[in-house]
Short mmCIF file of N, CA, C and O in Angstrom, two decimals:
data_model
loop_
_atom_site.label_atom_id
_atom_site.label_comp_id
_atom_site.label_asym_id
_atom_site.label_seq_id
_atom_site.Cartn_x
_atom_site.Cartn_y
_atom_site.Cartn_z
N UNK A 1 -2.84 -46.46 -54.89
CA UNK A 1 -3.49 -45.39 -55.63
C UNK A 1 -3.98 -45.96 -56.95
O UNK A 1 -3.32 -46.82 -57.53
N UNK A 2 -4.83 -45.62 -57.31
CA UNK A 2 -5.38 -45.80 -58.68
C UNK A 2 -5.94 -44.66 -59.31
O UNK A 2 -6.01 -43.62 -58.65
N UNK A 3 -6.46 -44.69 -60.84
CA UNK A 3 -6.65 -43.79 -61.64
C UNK A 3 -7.86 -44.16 -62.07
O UNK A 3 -8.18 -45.33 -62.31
N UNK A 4 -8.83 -42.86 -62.21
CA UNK A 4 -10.27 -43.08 -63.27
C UNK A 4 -9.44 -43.14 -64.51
O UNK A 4 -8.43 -42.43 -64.63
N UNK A 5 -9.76 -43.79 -65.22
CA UNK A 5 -9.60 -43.78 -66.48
C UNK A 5 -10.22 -43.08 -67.70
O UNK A 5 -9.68 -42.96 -68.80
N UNK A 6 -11.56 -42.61 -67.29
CA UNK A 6 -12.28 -41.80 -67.83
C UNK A 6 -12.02 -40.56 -67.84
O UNK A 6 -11.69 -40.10 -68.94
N UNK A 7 -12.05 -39.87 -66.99
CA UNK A 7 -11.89 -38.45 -66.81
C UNK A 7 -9.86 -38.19 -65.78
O UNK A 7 -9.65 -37.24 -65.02
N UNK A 8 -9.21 -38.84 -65.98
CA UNK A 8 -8.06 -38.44 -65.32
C UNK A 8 -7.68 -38.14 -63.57
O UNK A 8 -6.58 -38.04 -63.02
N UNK A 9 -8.97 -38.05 -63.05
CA UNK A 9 -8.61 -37.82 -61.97
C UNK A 9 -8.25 -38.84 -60.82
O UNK A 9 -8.62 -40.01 -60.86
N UNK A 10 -7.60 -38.38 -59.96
CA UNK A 10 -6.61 -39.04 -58.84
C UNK A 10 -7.74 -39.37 -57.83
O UNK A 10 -8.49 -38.54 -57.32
N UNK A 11 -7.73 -41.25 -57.54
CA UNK A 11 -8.68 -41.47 -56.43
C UNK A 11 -7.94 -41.26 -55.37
O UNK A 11 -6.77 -41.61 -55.31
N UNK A 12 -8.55 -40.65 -54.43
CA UNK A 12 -7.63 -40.46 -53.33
C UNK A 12 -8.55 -41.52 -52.20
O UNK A 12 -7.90 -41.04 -51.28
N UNK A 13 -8.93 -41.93 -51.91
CA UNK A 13 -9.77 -43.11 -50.89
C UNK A 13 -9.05 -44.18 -50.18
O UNK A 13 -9.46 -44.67 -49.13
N UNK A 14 -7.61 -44.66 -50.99
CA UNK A 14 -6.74 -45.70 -50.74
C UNK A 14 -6.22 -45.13 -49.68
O UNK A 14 -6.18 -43.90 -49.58
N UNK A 15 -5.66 -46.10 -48.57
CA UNK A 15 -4.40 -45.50 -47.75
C UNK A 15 -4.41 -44.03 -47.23
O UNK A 15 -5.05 -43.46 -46.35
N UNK A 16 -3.45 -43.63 -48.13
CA UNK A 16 -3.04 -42.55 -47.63
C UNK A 16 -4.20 -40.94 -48.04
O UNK A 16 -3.90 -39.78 -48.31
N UNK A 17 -5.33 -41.54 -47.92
CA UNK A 17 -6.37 -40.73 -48.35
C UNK A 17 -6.25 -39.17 -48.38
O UNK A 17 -6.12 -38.25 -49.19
N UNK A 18 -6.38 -39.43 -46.79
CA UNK A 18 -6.81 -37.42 -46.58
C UNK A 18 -5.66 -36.94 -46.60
O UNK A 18 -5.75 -35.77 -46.24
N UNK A 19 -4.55 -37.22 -46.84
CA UNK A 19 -3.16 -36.40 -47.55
C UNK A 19 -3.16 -36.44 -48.61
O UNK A 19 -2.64 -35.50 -49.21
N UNK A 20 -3.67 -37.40 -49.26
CA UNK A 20 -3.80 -36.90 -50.67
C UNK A 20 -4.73 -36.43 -51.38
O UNK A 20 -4.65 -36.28 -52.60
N UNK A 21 -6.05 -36.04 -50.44
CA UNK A 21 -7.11 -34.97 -50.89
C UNK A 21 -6.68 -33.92 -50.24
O UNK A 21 -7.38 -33.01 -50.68
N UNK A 22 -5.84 -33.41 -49.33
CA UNK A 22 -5.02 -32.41 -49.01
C UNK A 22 -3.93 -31.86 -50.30
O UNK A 22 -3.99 -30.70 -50.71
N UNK A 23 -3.18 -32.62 -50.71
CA UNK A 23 -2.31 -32.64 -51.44
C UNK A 23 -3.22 -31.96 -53.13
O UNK A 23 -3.14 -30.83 -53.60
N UNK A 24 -3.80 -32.86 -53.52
CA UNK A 24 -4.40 -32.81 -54.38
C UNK A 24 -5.31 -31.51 -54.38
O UNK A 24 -5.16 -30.70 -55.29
N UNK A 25 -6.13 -31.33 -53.49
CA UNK A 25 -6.70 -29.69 -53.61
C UNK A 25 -6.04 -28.36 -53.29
O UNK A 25 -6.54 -27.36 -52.79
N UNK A 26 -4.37 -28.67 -53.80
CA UNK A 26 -3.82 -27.26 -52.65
C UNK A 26 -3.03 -26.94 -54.41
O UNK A 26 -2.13 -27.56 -54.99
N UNK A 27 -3.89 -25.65 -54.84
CA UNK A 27 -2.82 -25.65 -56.23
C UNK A 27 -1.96 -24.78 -56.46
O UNK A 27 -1.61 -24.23 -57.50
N UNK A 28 -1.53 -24.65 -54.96
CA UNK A 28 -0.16 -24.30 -55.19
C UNK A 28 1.21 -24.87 -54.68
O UNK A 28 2.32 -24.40 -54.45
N UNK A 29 0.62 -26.11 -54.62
CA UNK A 29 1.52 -27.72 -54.26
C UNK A 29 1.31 -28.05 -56.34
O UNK A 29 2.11 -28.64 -57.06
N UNK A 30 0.26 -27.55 -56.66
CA UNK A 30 -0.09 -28.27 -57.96
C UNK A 30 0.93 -27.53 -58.50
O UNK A 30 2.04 -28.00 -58.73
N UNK A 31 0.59 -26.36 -58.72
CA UNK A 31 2.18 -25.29 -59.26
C UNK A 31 3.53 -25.62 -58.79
O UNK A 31 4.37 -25.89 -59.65
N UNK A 32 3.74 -25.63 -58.01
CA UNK A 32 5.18 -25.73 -57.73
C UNK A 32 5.42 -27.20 -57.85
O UNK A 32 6.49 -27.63 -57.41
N UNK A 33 4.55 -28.04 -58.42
CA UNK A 33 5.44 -29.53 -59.02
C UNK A 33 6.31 -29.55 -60.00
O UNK A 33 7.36 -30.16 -60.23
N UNK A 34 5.10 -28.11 -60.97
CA UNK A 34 5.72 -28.13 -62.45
C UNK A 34 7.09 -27.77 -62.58
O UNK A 34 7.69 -27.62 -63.64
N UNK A 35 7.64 -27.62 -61.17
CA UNK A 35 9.66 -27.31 -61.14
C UNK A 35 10.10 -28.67 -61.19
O UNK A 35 9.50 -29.60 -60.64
N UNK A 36 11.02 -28.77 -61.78
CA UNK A 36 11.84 -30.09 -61.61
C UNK A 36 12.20 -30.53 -60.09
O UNK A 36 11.84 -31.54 -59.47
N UNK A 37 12.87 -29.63 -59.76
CA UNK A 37 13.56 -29.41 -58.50
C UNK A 37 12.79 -28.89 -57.50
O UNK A 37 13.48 -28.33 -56.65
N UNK A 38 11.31 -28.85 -57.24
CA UNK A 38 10.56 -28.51 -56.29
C UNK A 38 10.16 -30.18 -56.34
O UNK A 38 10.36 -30.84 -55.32
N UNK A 39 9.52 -30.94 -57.72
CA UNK A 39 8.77 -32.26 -57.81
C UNK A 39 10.17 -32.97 -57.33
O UNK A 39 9.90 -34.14 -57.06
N UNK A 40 11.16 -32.78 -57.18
CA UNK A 40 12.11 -33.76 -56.52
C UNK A 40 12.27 -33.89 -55.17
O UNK A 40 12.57 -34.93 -54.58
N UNK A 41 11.98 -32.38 -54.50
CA UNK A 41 12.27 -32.40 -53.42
C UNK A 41 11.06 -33.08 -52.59
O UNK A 41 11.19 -33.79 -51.59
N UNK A 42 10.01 -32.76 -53.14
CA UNK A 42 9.08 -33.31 -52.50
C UNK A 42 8.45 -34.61 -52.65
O UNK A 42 7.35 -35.01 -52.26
N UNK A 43 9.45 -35.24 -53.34
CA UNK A 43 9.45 -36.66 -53.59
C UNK A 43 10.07 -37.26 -52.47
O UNK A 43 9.60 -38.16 -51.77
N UNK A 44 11.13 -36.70 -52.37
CA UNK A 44 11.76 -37.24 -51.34
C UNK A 44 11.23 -36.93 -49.86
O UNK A 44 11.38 -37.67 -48.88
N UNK A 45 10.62 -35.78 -49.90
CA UNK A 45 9.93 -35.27 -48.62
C UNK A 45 8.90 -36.65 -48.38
O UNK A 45 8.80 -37.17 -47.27
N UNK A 46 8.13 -37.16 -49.63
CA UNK A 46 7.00 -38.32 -48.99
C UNK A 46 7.51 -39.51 -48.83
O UNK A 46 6.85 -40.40 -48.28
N UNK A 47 8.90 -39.74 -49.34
CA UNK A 47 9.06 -40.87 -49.63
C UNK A 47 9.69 -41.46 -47.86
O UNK A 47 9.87 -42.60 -47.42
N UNK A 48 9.94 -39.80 -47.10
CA UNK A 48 11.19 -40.21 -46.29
C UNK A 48 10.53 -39.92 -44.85
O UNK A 48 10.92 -40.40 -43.79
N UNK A 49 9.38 -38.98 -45.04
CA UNK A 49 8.69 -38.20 -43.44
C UNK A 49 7.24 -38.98 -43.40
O UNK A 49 6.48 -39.08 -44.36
N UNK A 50 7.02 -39.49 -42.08
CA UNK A 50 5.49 -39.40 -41.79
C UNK A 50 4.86 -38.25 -41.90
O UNK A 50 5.62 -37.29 -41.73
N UNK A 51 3.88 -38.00 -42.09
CA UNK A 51 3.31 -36.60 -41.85
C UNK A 51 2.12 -36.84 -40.56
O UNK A 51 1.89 -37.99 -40.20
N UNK A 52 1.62 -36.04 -40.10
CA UNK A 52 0.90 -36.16 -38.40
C UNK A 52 -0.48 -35.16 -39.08
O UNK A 52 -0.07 -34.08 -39.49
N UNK A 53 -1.71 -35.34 -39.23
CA UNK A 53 -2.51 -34.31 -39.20
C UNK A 53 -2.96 -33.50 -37.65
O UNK A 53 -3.43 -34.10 -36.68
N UNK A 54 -2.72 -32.20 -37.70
CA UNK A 54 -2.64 -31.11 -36.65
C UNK A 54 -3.97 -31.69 -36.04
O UNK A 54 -4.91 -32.11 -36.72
N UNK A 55 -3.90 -31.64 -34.35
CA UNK A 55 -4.78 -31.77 -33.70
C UNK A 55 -5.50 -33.48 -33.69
O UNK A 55 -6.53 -33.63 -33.03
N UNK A 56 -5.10 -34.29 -34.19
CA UNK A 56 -4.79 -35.62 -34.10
C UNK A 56 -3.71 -36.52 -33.97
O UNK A 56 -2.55 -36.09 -34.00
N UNK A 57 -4.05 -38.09 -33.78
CA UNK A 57 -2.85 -38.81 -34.21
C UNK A 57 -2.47 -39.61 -35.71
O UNK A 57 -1.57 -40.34 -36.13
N UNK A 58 -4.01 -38.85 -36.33
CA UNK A 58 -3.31 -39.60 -37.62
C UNK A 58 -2.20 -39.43 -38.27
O UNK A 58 -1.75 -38.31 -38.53
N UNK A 59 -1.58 -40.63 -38.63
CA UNK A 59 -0.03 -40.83 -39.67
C UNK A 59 -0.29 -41.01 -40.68
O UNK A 59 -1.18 -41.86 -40.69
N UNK A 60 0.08 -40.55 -42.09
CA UNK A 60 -0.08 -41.21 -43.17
C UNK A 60 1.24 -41.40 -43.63
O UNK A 60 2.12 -40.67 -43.16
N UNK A 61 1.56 -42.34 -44.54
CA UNK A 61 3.12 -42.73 -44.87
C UNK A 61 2.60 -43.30 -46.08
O UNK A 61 1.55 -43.91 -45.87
N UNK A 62 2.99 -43.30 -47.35
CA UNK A 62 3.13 -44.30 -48.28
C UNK A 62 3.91 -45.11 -48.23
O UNK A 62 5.03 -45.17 -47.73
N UNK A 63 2.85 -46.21 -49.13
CA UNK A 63 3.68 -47.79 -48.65
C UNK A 63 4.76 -47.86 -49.69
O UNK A 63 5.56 -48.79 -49.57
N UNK A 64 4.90 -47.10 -50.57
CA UNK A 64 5.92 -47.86 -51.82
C UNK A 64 6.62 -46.28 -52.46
O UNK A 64 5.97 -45.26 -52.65
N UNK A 65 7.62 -46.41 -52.63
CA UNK A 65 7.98 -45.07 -53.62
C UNK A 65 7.51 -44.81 -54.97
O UNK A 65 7.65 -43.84 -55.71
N UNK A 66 6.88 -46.01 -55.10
CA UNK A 66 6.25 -45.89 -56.82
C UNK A 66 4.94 -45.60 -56.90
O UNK A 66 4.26 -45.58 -57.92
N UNK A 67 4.43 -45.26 -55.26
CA UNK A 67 3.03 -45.02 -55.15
C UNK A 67 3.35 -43.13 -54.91
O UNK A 67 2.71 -42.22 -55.43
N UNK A 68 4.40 -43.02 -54.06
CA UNK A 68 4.84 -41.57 -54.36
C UNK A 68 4.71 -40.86 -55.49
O UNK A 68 4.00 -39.86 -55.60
N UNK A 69 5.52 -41.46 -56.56
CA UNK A 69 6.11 -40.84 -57.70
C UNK A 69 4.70 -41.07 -58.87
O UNK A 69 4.76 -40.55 -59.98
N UNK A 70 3.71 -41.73 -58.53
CA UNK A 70 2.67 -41.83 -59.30
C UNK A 70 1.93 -40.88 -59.13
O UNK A 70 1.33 -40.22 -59.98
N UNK A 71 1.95 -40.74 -57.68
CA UNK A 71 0.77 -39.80 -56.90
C UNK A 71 1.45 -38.02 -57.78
O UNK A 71 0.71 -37.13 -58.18
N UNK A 72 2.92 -38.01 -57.84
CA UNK A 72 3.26 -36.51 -58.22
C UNK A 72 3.10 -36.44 -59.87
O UNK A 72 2.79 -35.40 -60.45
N UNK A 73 3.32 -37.51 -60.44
CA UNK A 73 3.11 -38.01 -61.60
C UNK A 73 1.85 -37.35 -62.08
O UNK A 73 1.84 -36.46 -62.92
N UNK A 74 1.16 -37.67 -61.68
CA UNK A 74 -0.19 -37.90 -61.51
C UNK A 74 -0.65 -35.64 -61.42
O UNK A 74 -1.16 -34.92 -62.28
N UNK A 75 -0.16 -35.32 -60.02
CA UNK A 75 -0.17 -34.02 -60.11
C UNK A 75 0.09 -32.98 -61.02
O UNK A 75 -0.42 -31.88 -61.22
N UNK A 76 1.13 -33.70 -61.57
CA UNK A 76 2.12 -33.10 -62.63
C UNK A 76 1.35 -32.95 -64.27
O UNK A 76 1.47 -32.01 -65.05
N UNK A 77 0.70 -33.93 -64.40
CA UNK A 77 -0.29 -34.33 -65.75
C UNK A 77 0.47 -33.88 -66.99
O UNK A 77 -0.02 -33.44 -68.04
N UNK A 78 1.89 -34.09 -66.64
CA UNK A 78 2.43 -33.87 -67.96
C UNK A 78 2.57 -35.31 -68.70
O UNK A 78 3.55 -35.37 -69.45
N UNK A 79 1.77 -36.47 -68.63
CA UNK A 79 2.24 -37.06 -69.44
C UNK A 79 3.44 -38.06 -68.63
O UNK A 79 3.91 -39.01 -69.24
N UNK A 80 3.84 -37.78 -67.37
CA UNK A 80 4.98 -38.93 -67.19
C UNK A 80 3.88 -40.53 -66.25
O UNK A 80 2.70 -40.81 -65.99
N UNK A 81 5.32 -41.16 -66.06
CA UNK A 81 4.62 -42.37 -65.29
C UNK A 81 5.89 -42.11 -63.74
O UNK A 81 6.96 -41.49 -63.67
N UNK A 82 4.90 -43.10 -62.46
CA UNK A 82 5.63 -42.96 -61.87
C UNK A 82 7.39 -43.39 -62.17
O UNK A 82 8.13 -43.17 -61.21
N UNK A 83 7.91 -43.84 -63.16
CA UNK A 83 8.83 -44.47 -63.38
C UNK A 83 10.10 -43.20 -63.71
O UNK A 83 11.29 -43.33 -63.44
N UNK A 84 9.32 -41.75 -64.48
CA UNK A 84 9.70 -41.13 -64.60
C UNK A 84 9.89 -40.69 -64.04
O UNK A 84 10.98 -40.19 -64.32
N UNK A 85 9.29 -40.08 -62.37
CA UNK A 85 9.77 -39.20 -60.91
C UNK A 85 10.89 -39.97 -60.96
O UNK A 85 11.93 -39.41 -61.31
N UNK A 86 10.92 -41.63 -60.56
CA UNK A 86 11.46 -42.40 -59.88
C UNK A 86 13.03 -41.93 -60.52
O UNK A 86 13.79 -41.69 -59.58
N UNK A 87 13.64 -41.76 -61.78
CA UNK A 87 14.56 -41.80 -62.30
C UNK A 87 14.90 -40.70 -62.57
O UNK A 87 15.91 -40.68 -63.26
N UNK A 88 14.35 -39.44 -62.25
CA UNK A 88 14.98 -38.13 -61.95
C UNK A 88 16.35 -38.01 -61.17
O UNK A 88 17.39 -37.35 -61.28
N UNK A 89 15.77 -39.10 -60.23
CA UNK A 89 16.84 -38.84 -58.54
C UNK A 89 18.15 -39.05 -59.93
O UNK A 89 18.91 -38.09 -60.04
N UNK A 90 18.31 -39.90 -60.62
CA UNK A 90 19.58 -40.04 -61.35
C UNK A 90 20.16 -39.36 -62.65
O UNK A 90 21.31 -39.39 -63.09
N UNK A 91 18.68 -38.53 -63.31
CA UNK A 91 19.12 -38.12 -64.37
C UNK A 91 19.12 -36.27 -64.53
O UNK A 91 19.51 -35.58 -65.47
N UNK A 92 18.42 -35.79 -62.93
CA UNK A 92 17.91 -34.82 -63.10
C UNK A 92 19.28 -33.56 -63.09
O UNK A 92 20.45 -33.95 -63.02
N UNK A 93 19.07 -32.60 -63.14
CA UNK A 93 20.21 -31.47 -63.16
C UNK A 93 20.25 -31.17 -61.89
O UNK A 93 19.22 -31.29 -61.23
N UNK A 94 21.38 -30.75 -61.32
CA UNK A 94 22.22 -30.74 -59.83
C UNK A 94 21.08 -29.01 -59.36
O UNK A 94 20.43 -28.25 -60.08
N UNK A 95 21.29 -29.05 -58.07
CA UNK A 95 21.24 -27.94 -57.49
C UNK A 95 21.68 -27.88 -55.98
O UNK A 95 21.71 -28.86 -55.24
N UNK A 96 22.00 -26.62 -55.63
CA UNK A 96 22.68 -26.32 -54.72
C UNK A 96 22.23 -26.05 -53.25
O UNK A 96 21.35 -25.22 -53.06
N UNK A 97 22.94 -26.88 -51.94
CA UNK A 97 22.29 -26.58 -51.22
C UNK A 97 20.79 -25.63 -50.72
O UNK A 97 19.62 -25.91 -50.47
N UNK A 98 21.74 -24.26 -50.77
CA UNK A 98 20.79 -23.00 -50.69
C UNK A 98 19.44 -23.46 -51.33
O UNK A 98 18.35 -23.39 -50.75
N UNK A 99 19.57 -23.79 -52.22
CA UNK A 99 17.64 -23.80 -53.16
C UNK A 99 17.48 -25.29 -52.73
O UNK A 99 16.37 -25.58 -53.19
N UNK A 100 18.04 -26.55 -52.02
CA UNK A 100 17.57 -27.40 -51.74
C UNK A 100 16.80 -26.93 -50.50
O UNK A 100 15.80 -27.60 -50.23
N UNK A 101 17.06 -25.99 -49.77
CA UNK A 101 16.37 -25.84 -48.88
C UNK A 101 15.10 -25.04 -48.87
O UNK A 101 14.05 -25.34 -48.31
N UNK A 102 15.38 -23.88 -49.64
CA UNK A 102 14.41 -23.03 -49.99
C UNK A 102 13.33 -23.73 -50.45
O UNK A 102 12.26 -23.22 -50.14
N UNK A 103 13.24 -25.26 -51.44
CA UNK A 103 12.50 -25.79 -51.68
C UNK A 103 11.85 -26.40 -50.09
O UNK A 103 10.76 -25.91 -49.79
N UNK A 104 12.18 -26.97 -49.54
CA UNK A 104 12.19 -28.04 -47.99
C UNK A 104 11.31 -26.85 -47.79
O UNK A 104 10.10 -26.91 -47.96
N UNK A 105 12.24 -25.30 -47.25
CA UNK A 105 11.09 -24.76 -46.40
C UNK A 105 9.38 -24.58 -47.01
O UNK A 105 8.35 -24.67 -46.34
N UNK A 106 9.51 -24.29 -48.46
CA UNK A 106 8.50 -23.97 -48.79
C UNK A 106 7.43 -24.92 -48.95
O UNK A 106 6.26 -24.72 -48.62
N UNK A 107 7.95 -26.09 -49.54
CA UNK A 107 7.03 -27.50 -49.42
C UNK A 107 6.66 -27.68 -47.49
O UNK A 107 5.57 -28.26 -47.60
N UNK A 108 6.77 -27.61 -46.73
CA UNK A 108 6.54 -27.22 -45.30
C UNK A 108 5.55 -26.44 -45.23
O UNK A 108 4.40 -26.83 -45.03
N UNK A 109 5.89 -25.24 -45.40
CA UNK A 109 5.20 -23.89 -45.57
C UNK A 109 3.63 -24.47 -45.80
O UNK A 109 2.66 -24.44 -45.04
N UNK A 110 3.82 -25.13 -47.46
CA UNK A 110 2.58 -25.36 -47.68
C UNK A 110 1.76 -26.70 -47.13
O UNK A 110 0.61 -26.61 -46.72
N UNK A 111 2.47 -27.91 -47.18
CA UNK A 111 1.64 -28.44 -45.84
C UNK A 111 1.17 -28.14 -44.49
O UNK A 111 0.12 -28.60 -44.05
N UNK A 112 1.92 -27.39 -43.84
CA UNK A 112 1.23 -26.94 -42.55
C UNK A 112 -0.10 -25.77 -42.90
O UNK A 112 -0.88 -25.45 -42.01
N UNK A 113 -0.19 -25.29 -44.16
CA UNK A 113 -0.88 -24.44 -43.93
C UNK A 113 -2.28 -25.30 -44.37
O UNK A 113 -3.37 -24.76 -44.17
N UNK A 114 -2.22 -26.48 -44.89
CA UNK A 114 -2.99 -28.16 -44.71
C UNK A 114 -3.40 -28.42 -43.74
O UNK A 114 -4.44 -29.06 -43.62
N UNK A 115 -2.60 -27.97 -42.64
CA UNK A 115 -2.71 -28.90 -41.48
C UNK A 115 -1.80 -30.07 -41.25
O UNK A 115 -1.88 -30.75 -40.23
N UNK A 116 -1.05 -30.28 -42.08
CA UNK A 116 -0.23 -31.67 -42.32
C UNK A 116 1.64 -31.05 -41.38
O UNK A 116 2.30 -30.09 -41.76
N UNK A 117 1.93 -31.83 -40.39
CA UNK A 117 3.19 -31.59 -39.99
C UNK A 117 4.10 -32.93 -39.82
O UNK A 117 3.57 -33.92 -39.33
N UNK A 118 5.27 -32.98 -40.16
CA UNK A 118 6.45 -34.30 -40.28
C UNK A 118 6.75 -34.42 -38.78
O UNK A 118 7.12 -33.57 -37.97
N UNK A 119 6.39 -36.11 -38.63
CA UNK A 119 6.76 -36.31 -37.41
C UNK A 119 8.37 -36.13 -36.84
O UNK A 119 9.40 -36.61 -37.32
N UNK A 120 8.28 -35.62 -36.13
CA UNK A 120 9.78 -35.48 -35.80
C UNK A 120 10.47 -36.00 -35.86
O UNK A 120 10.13 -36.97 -35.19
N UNK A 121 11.99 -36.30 -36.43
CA UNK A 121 12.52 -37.31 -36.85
C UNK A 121 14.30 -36.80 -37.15
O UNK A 121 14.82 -36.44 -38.20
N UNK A 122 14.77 -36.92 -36.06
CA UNK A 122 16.14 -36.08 -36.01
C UNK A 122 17.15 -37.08 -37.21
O UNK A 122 18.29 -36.69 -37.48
N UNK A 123 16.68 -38.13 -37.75
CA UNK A 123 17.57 -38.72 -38.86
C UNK A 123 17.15 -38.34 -40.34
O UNK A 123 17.81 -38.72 -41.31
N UNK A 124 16.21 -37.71 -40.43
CA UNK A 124 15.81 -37.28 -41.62
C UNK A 124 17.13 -36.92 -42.41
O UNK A 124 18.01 -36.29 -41.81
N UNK A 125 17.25 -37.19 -43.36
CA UNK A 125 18.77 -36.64 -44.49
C UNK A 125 17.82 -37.19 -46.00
O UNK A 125 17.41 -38.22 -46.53
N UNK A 126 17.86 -35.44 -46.24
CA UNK A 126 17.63 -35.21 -47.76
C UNK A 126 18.04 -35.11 -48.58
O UNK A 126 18.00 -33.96 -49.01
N UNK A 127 18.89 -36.34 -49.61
CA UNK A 127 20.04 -36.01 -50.26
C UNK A 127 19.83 -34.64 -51.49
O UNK A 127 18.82 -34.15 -51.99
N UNK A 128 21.18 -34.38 -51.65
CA UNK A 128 20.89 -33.58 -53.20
C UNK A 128 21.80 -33.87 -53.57
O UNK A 128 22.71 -34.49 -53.00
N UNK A 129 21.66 -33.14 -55.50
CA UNK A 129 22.42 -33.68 -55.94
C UNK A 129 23.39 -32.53 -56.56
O UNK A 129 22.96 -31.81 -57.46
N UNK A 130 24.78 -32.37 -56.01
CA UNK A 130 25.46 -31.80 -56.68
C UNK A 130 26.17 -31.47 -57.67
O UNK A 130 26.96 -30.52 -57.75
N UNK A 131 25.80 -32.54 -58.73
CA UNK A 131 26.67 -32.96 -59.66
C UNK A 131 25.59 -32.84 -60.75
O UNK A 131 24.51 -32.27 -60.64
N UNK A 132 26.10 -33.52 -61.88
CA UNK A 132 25.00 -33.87 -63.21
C UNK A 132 24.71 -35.44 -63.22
O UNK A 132 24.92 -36.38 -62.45
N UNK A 133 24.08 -35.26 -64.59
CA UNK A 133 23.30 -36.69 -64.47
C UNK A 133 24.58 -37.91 -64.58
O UNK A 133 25.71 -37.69 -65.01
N UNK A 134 24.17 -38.98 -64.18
CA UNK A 134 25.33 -40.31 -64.35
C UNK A 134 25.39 -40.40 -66.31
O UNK A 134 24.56 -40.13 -67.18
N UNK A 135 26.68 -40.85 -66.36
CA UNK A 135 27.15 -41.07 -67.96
C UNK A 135 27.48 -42.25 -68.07
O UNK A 135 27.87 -42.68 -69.15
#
């Protein structure tokens, strides 16, 4: 992934293109980043699922987790780097099953309504975190 530098916006052309002009035009994937705990879950959602576009065989997968966390980075336009997604997983505030999922279903929700579905994958395990940040 790379960045205009001029005007801020996200090239999406690399790789994992048409998921991330999917991604990128859906703003209410753009809204629900601005949660801590929605931009986590769905960090881990790219970092960990192929996704399949409906009615084809295309796969898209990112190649690197720092291309993930740039790409939400990036969504997010608050100012972080991917370095900052990346170090959530360790510093961020705990939450509880129940809303780990509520997040899962809804990040779903809104890719399929993309067109975008996770290849099936009965080992999928989404950690959370129950605790607080490491001391």
């Amino acid at each position: 992934m790379t960045r205009d530098s001029v005007d801020g916006q996200i090239d999406v052309s690399e790789g994992s293109g048409e998921l991330k002009a999917d991604l990128t035009s859906c703003p209410e994937l753009v809204a629900a980043l601005q949660d801590d705990h929605m931009m986590w879950t769905a960090y881990n959602l790219l970092i960990q699922v192929e996704w399949i576009r409906a009615g084809g065989p295309v796969k898209r997968h990112w190649g690197s987790n720092g291309d993930v966390a740039g790409f939400i980075a990036d969504l997010r336009a608050k100012g972080e780097t991917y370095l900052d997604i990346q170090c959530y997983a360790d510093d961020g505030p705990p939450f509880d099953q129940e809303q780990k999922w509520a997040y899962v279903k809804e990040f779903h929700k809104m890719f399929s309504q993309l067109g975008w579905y996770p290849n099936p994958n009965p080992n999928l395990h989404v950690p959370i975190r129950e605790v607080g940040p490491k001391e």
